[in-house]
Amino acid sequence: MTDTPQTPRTTALDALHRSLGATMTDFAGWDMPLRYGSERDEHNAVRTKAGLFDLSHMGEITVTGPQAAELLAYALVGNIATVGVGRARYTMICQADGGILDDLIVYRLAETEYMVVANAGNAQIVLDALTERAEGFDAEVRDDRDAYALLAVQGPHSPAIVKSVTDADLDGLKYYAGLPGTVAGVEALIARTGYTGEDGFELFVAPADAEKLWQALTEAGAAYGLIPCGLSCRDTLRLEAGMPLYGHELTTGLTPFDAGLGRVVKFEKEGDFVGREALAAAAERAETAPPRKLVGLVAEGRRVPRAGMQVVRDGQVIGEVTSGAPSPTLGKPIAMAYVDAAHAGPGTPGVGVDIRGTHEPYEVVALPFYKRQK
């Protein structure tokens, strides 16, 4: 039975979130915790200590079979064949016209087994596209969204917290790598990935084990200042880290080159891939006539810019805000925006955002706004 828009899906931790007093929201068809208390406190905990997230709304799709790598090389813009077992790669799936359907992380779990993790709102679209593109390949595409719950521990204390409940070799686990292990007695795929700009881990587990793992991490993290965190602070964390969000910085109307992420497109890989011709043309356009560039904007005042607001200079519209929020780390409102290349240089004078008819002054800066000290 399919869910209707009136009945959002719930994660295995739904009752627990409510018992913690979470403010819940419908996000991409899922009932998810927006915040438990203060968004600022949750944000600052991840930057300075640690935060615990339920990300079970993300879409896991397993691709297996002798030609799994060939299928993914054809279906996605990245060179998946070069991903080693136990490693992960950030990539994208595009339309034939080069427009971005979604940005993804692909984990290579075994020689002929991959897990593709899609954004919640695009999971069905990605599943349908991979299934369609699998025709003619000796590979199987499987919807595993119900097979996993996903918990994330993010922040500078996350290694110490997770280490205290696992004997897996976390020191040897590099960024964008994953290994199977046992965490607090629960079988998990332990991945050193995240969406906050901090060190951290994403733990893929069976939904039936999610509550046990959440409680164990909560207890292990108590001495380190770990607190539960909702989607609201996840958004301000990724914004400070300059990480794109699908539907804001990435859309079907943009190619990876328009988004300044042309590096994920690997033309050198063997064989054709969906969008190759259109993306080659987009790459050439980006060289000869740079499209709008994604830049950071830092407010001089206190007014917060929002997606869709116009970026202006000398009375002319020069761009559009894609994401905006108060930045707890900078103490000022910030935004990401696509701006005409001629006005995209850091420090470009006279740039503002039209906030309800008033041109509020903003400083153009290079992304990201925040980079953790290694």
Short mmCIF file of C-alpha atoms in Angstrom, two decimals:
data_model
loop_
_atom_site.label_atom_id
_atom_site.label_comp_id
_atom_site.label_asym_id
_atom_site.label_seq_id
_atom_site.Cartn_x
_atom_site.Cartn_y
_atom_site.Cartn_z
CA MET A 1 0.00 0.00 0.00
CA THR A 2 1.39 3.42 -0.89
CA ASP A 3 1.42 6.26 1.57
CA THR A 4 -0.81 9.24 0.88
CA PRO A 5 0.45 12.81 1.29
CA GLN A 6 -1.84 13.11 4.35
CA THR A 7 0.00 10.33 6.19
CA PRO A 8 3.73 11.04 6.39
CA ARG A 9 5.96 8.02 6.93
CA THR A 10 7.49 7.64 10.38
CA THR A 11 10.93 6.36 11.30
CA ALA A 12 11.62 3.60 13.81
CA LEU A 13 12.48 6.34 16.34
CA ASP A 14 9.21 8.27 16.04
CA ALA A 15 7.92 7.47 19.54
CA LEU A 16 11.32 8.23 21.04
CA HIS A 17 11.47 11.67 19.37
CA ARG A 18 8.05 12.50 20.76
CA SER A 19 9.06 11.31 24.24
CA LEU A 20 12.00 13.75 24.02
CA GLY A 21 9.60 16.60 23.27
CA ALA A 22 10.70 17.07 19.67
CA THR A 23 8.91 19.53 17.42
CA MET A 24 7.95 17.35 14.45
CA THR A 25 7.55 18.42 10.83
CA ASP A 26 6.59 16.84 7.52
CA PHE A 27 9.78 16.68 5.49
CA ALA A 28 9.77 14.99 2.07
CA GLY A 29 6.82 12.84 3.12
CA TRP A 30 8.35 11.84 6.46
CA ASP A 31 7.41 12.96 9.97
CA MET A 32 10.80 14.15 11.24
CA PRO A 33 12.15 16.01 14.29
CA LEU A 34 12.78 19.67 13.47
CA ARG A 35 14.27 20.49 16.86
CA TYR A 36 14.20 19.18 20.43
CA GLY A 37 14.91 22.47 22.16
CA SER A 38 17.00 25.40 20.98
CA GLU A 39 18.20 25.20 17.36
CA ARG A 40 21.19 27.34 18.30
CA ASP A 41 22.17 25.01 21.15
CA GLU A 42 21.87 21.98 18.86
CA HIS A 43 23.95 23.69 16.17
CA ASN A 44 26.65 24.74 18.66
CA ALA A 45 26.76 21.25 20.19
CA VAL A 46 27.69 19.78 16.79
CA ARG A 47 30.35 22.45 16.21
CA THR A 48 31.95 22.12 19.66
CA LYS A 49 30.91 18.73 21.13
CA ALA A 50 28.57 16.28 19.38
CA GLY A 51 25.04 15.86 18.09
CA LEU A 52 22.88 12.79 17.42
CA PHE A 53 20.59 12.76 14.37
CA ASP A 54 17.90 10.45 13.01
CA LEU A 55 18.34 10.46 9.22
CA SER A 56 16.21 7.41 8.49
CA HIS A 57 14.30 9.36 5.83
CA MET A 58 17.24 9.06 3.41
CA GLY A 59 16.72 6.63 0.52
CA GLU A 60 18.91 3.52 0.34
CA ILE A 61 19.01 1.66 -2.98
CA THR A 62 21.16 -1.46 -3.38
CA VAL A 63 22.70 -2.32 -6.74
CA THR A 64 24.16 -5.82 -7.08
CA GLY A 65 25.33 -8.19 -9.79
CA PRO A 66 28.24 -8.84 -12.16
CA GLN A 67 27.61 -5.56 -14.02
CA ALA A 68 26.69 -3.39 -11.05
CA ALA A 69 29.73 -1.13 -11.60
CA GLU A 70 29.01 -0.82 -15.33
CA LEU A 71 25.38 0.05 -14.65
CA LEU A 72 26.34 2.78 -12.17
CA ALA A 73 29.00 4.13 -14.53
CA TYR A 74 26.29 4.48 -17.18
CA ALA A 75 23.53 5.75 -14.88
CA LEU A 76 25.59 8.27 -12.86
CA VAL A 77 28.07 10.99 -13.87
CA GLY A 78 30.92 9.68 -11.67
CA ASN A 79 33.45 6.94 -12.30
CA ILE A 80 32.11 4.36 -9.87
CA ALA A 81 34.47 1.60 -11.10
CA THR A 82 37.37 3.36 -9.34
CA VAL A 83 35.68 3.30 -5.92
CA GLY A 84 37.42 0.66 -3.79
CA VAL A 85 35.51 -1.80 -1.63
CA GLY A 86 34.82 -0.07 1.69
CA ARG A 87 34.97 3.41 0.17
CA ALA A 88 32.29 5.93 -0.78
CA ARG A 89 31.95 8.67 -3.37
CA TYR A 90 29.86 11.80 -3.77
CA THR A 91 28.27 11.90 -7.23
CA MET A 92 25.13 12.89 -9.11
CA ILE A 93 22.47 11.37 -11.31
CA CYS A 94 21.46 13.58 -14.23
CA GLN A 95 18.79 13.70 -16.89
CA ALA A 96 19.69 13.25 -20.57
CA ASP A 97 19.69 17.06 -20.85
CA GLY A 98 22.26 17.33 -18.04
CA GLY A 99 19.82 18.57 -15.39
CA ILE A 100 20.52 17.24 -11.89
CA LEU A 101 18.00 14.65 -10.67
CA ASP A 102 19.78 14.24 -7.32
CA ASP A 103 23.13 14.28 -5.60
CA LEU A 104 24.10 10.96 -4.07
CA ILE A 105 26.62 9.08 -1.99
CA VAL A 106 27.55 5.66 -3.39
CA TYR A 107 29.13 3.13 -1.01
CA ARG A 108 30.90 0.09 -2.44
CA LEU A 109 30.02 -2.64 0.06
CA ALA A 110 31.56 -5.59 -1.80
CA GLU A 111 33.07 -6.42 -5.18
CA THR A 112 29.67 -6.45 -6.91
CA GLU A 113 27.49 -4.69 -4.33
CA TYR A 114 26.85 -0.97 -3.98
CA MET A 115 24.54 1.13 -1.84
CA VAL A 116 23.26 4.35 -3.37
CA VAL A 117 21.95 6.86 -0.83
CA ALA A 118 19.53 9.41 -2.27
CA ASN A 119 17.85 12.42 -0.72
CA ALA A 120 14.49 11.61 0.85
CA GLY A 121 12.45 13.72 -1.56
CA ASN A 122 14.14 12.18 -4.60
CA ALA A 123 14.48 8.55 -3.51
CA GLN A 124 11.62 7.28 -5.70
CA ILE A 125 12.84 9.33 -8.69
CA VAL A 126 16.36 7.90 -8.32
CA LEU A 127 15.01 4.37 -7.84
CA ASP A 128 12.88 4.68 -10.99
CA ALA A 129 15.76 6.13 -13.03
CA LEU A 130 18.23 3.42 -11.93
CA THR A 131 15.66 0.69 -12.60
CA GLU A 132 15.02 2.06 -16.09
CA ARG A 133 18.73 2.50 -16.83
CA ALA A 134 19.48 -1.05 -15.63
CA GLU A 135 17.88 -2.54 -18.74
CA GLY A 136 20.49 -4.58 -20.62
CA PHE A 137 22.86 -4.81 -17.65
CA ASP A 138 23.40 -7.97 -15.59
CA ALA A 139 22.56 -6.13 -12.38
CA GLU A 140 19.68 -5.79 -9.94
CA VAL A 141 18.35 -2.56 -8.47
CA ARG A 142 16.64 -3.07 -5.10
CA ASP A 143 14.62 -0.62 -3.02
CA ASP A 144 16.11 -0.96 0.49
CA ARG A 145 14.52 2.10 2.08
CA ASP A 146 12.65 -0.07 4.59
CA ALA A 147 15.72 -2.19 5.37
CA TYR A 148 17.66 0.59 7.10
CA ALA A 149 17.43 3.14 9.85
CA LEU A 150 20.18 5.76 9.75
CA LEU A 151 21.65 7.47 12.79
CA ALA A 152 24.41 10.07 12.62
CA VAL A 153 26.85 11.19 15.32
CA GLN A 154 28.48 14.44 14.24
CA GLY A 155 30.96 16.77 15.92
CA PRO A 156 34.51 16.85 17.29
CA HIS A 157 33.73 14.36 20.09
CA SER A 158 32.00 11.87 17.76
CA PRO A 159 35.08 9.60 17.34
CA ALA A 160 35.47 9.22 21.12
CA ILE A 161 31.75 8.53 21.57
CA VAL A 162 31.46 5.90 18.83
CA LYS A 163 34.80 4.31 19.82
CA SER A 164 33.43 3.74 23.32
CA VAL A 165 30.68 1.46 21.96
CA THR A 166 32.48 -0.40 19.16
CA ASP A 167 35.66 -2.39 18.60
CA ALA A 168 35.70 -1.45 14.90
CA ASP A 169 38.89 0.26 13.70
CA LEU A 170 37.65 3.85 13.61
CA ASP A 171 41.17 5.29 13.52
CA GLY A 172 41.76 3.50 10.23
CA LEU A 173 38.40 4.61 8.81
CA LYS A 174 39.04 7.49 6.43
CA TYR A 175 36.61 10.22 5.42
CA TYR A 176 34.20 8.82 2.79
CA ALA A 177 34.83 5.23 3.80
CA GLY A 178 32.62 2.63 5.45
CA LEU A 179 33.05 -0.72 7.15
CA PRO A 180 30.71 -3.29 8.66
CA GLY A 181 30.95 -3.56 12.42
CA THR A 182 29.09 -3.92 15.68
CA VAL A 183 28.10 -0.75 17.54
CA ALA A 184 26.61 -1.20 21.00
CA GLY A 185 25.87 -4.83 20.11
CA VAL A 186 24.07 -3.83 16.91
CA GLU A 187 25.21 -4.84 13.41
CA ALA A 188 25.91 -1.68 11.44
CA LEU A 189 27.55 -0.21 8.39
CA ILE A 190 29.78 2.45 9.94
CA ALA A 191 30.48 5.27 7.48
CA ARG A 192 32.70 8.30 8.06
CA THR A 193 30.41 10.66 6.24
CA GLY A 194 28.12 13.53 7.18
CA TYR A 195 26.50 16.77 6.17
CA THR A 196 27.60 19.18 8.88
CA GLY A 197 31.17 20.20 8.08
CA GLU A 198 32.37 18.27 11.15
CA ASP A 199 33.97 14.88 11.64
CA GLY A 200 31.39 12.22 12.29
CA PHE A 201 29.78 8.89 11.49
CA GLU A 202 26.62 7.70 9.82
CA LEU A 203 25.40 4.34 11.11
CA PHE A 204 23.14 2.23 8.88
CA VAL A 205 21.28 -0.36 10.98
CA ALA A 206 18.14 -2.49 10.90
CA PRO A 207 15.10 -0.40 11.96
CA ALA A 208 14.43 -2.86 14.82
CA ASP A 209 17.86 -1.97 16.29
CA ALA A 210 17.55 1.82 15.95
CA GLU A 211 16.17 2.58 19.41
CA LYS A 212 18.72 0.41 21.20
CA LEU A 213 21.53 2.15 19.31
CA TRP A 214 20.13 5.64 19.94
CA GLN A 215 19.92 4.97 23.68
CA ALA A 216 23.44 3.51 23.80
CA LEU A 217 24.89 6.51 21.93
CA THR A 218 22.96 8.90 24.16
CA GLU A 219 24.45 7.25 27.27
CA ALA A 220 27.97 7.04 25.79
CA GLY A 221 27.78 10.68 24.69
CA ALA A 222 26.45 12.15 27.94
CA ALA A 223 29.94 12.81 29.31
CA TYR A 224 30.92 14.50 26.02
CA GLY A 225 27.98 16.89 25.79
CA LEU A 226 26.14 15.01 23.02
CA ILE A 227 22.53 16.08 22.53
CA PRO A 228 19.79 15.04 20.08
CA CYS A 229 19.61 17.32 17.04
CA GLY A 230 16.87 17.99 14.50
CA LEU A 231 16.68 18.90 10.82
CA SER A 232 16.69 22.64 11.52
CA CYS A 233 20.26 22.72 12.82
CA ARG A 234 21.31 20.21 10.16
CA ASP A 235 20.33 22.88 7.64
CA THR A 236 22.31 25.71 9.29
CA LEU A 237 25.32 23.39 9.74
CA ARG A 238 25.39 22.38 6.05
CA LEU A 239 24.82 26.00 5.00
CA GLU A 240 27.84 27.21 7.00
CA ALA A 241 29.86 24.37 5.45
CA GLY A 242 28.79 25.46 1.95
CA MET A 243 27.14 22.12 1.19
CA PRO A 244 24.39 22.16 -1.46
CA LEU A 245 20.83 21.09 -0.72
CA TYR A 246 18.71 19.54 -3.46
CA GLY A 247 15.81 21.79 -4.38
CA HIS A 248 17.84 24.86 -3.42
CA GLU A 249 21.38 24.84 -4.88
CA LEU A 250 20.69 21.79 -7.09
CA THR A 251 17.69 21.34 -9.41
CA THR A 252 16.78 19.74 -12.73
CA GLY A 253 17.17 23.23 -14.23
CA LEU A 254 20.89 23.23 -13.41
CA THR A 255 23.76 21.02 -14.59
CA PRO A 256 26.65 20.15 -12.26
CA PHE A 257 28.69 22.79 -14.14
CA ASP A 258 26.07 25.46 -13.42
CA ALA A 259 26.29 24.49 -9.75
CA GLY A 260 30.09 24.78 -9.71
CA LEU A 261 30.35 21.02 -9.18
CA GLY A 262 31.56 20.01 -12.62
CA ARG A 263 34.37 18.09 -10.95
CA VAL A 264 31.94 15.24 -10.20
CA VAL A 265 31.41 14.61 -13.94
CA LYS A 266 34.04 12.14 -15.20
CA PHE A 267 34.26 12.34 -19.00
CA GLU A 268 37.39 10.18 -18.97
CA LYS A 269 35.50 7.05 -17.94
CA GLU A 270 34.90 4.38 -20.54
CA GLY A 271 31.62 4.14 -22.42
CA ASP A 272 28.57 6.34 -22.63
CA PHE A 273 26.64 7.68 -19.67
CA VAL A 274 23.29 9.40 -19.38
CA GLY A 275 23.74 13.11 -20.08
CA ARG A 276 27.28 12.87 -21.48
CA GLU A 277 26.62 14.93 -24.62
CA ALA A 278 24.62 17.64 -22.86
CA LEU A 279 27.16 17.82 -20.02
CA ALA A 280 30.07 18.15 -22.47
CA ALA A 281 28.28 21.14 -24.00
CA ALA A 282 27.62 22.55 -20.50
CA ALA A 283 31.32 22.16 -19.64
CA GLU A 284 32.27 24.07 -22.77
CA ARG A 285 29.76 26.85 -22.01
CA ALA A 286 31.14 27.13 -18.49
CA GLU A 287 34.63 27.67 -19.97
CA THR A 288 33.66 30.26 -22.58
CA ALA A 289 30.77 32.07 -20.87
CA PRO A 290 30.76 31.30 -17.15
CA PRO A 291 27.24 30.81 -15.82
CA ARG A 292 26.13 32.36 -12.56
CA LYS A 293 28.42 31.31 -9.74
CA LEU A 294 27.42 30.00 -6.35
CA VAL A 295 28.78 32.39 -3.73
CA GLY A 296 28.40 33.12 -0.07
CA LEU A 297 26.73 36.27 1.24
CA VAL A 298 27.25 37.62 4.77
CA ALA A 299 24.81 40.22 6.07
CA GLU A 300 26.00 43.57 7.35
CA GLY A 301 22.68 43.96 9.18
CA ARG A 302 20.34 41.58 11.00
CA ARG A 303 17.73 40.73 8.37
CA VAL A 304 17.74 37.12 7.20
CA PRO A 305 17.64 36.39 3.45
CA ARG A 306 15.47 33.53 2.20
CA ALA A 307 15.48 31.32 -0.87
CA GLY A 308 14.12 33.07 -3.95
CA MET A 309 15.04 36.61 -2.88
CA GLN A 310 16.85 38.68 -5.51
CA VAL A 311 20.50 39.68 -5.25
CA VAL A 312 20.97 43.25 -6.52
CA ARG A 313 23.71 45.72 -7.36
CA ASP A 314 23.33 49.28 -8.68
CA GLY A 315 19.61 48.75 -9.10
CA GLN A 316 20.09 45.65 -11.26
CA VAL A 317 19.16 42.07 -10.40
CA ILE A 318 22.39 40.05 -10.52
CA GLY A 319 21.35 36.81 -8.87
CA GLU A 320 19.08 34.86 -6.57
CA VAL A 321 19.37 33.52 -3.02
CA THR A 322 19.11 29.72 -2.83
CA SER A 323 19.45 29.23 0.96
CA GLY A 324 19.60 31.66 3.86
CA ALA A 325 19.58 31.52 7.65
CA PRO A 326 21.08 33.08 10.76
CA SER A 327 24.57 31.62 11.29
CA PRO A 328 25.17 30.70 14.95
CA THR A 329 28.91 30.35 14.29
CA LEU A 330 29.36 33.70 12.52
CA GLY A 331 26.71 35.50 14.56
CA LYS A 332 25.24 37.01 11.38
CA PRO A 333 22.70 36.05 8.73
CA ILE A 334 24.27 34.22 5.78
CA ALA A 335 23.11 32.96 2.40
CA MET A 336 24.18 31.02 -0.63
CA ALA A 337 23.22 32.58 -3.95
CA TYR A 338 23.78 32.19 -7.66
CA VAL A 339 25.25 35.47 -8.88
CA ASP A 340 26.31 36.67 -12.34
CA ALA A 341 29.99 35.85 -12.80
CA ALA A 342 30.92 39.54 -13.20
CA HIS A 343 29.73 40.26 -9.66
CA ALA A 344 30.79 37.01 -7.99
CA GLY A 345 34.26 37.99 -6.77
CA PRO A 346 34.73 38.07 -2.99
CA GLY A 347 34.46 41.65 -1.74
CA THR A 348 32.48 42.90 -4.76
CA PRO A 349 31.17 46.28 -3.53
CA GLY A 350 27.56 47.40 -3.53
CA VAL A 351 25.90 43.98 -3.40
CA GLY A 352 22.60 43.64 -1.58
CA VAL A 353 19.59 41.39 -1.17
CA ASP A 354 16.10 42.70 -1.84
CA ILE A 355 14.26 41.87 1.38
CA ARG A 356 10.67 42.99 1.00
CA GLY A 357 11.60 46.06 -1.05
CA THR A 358 14.66 47.10 0.96
CA HIS A 359 18.13 46.47 -0.47
CA GLU A 360 20.01 45.11 2.53
CA PRO A 361 23.83 45.25 2.18
CA TYR A 362 25.72 41.94 1.95
CA GLU A 363 29.38 41.00 1.57
CA VAL A 364 30.23 38.49 -1.15
CA VAL A 365 32.53 35.77 0.22
CA ALA A 366 33.99 32.51 -1.07
CA LEU A 367 32.38 29.31 0.17
CA PRO A 368 32.41 27.68 2.65
CA PHE A 369 31.64 30.12 5.44
CA TYR A 370 33.06 27.67 7.97
CA LYS A 371 35.84 25.09 7.75
CA ARG A 372 36.74 22.91 10.72
CA GLN A 373 40.29 22.81 11.99
CA LYS A 374 41.74 19.39 11.11
#
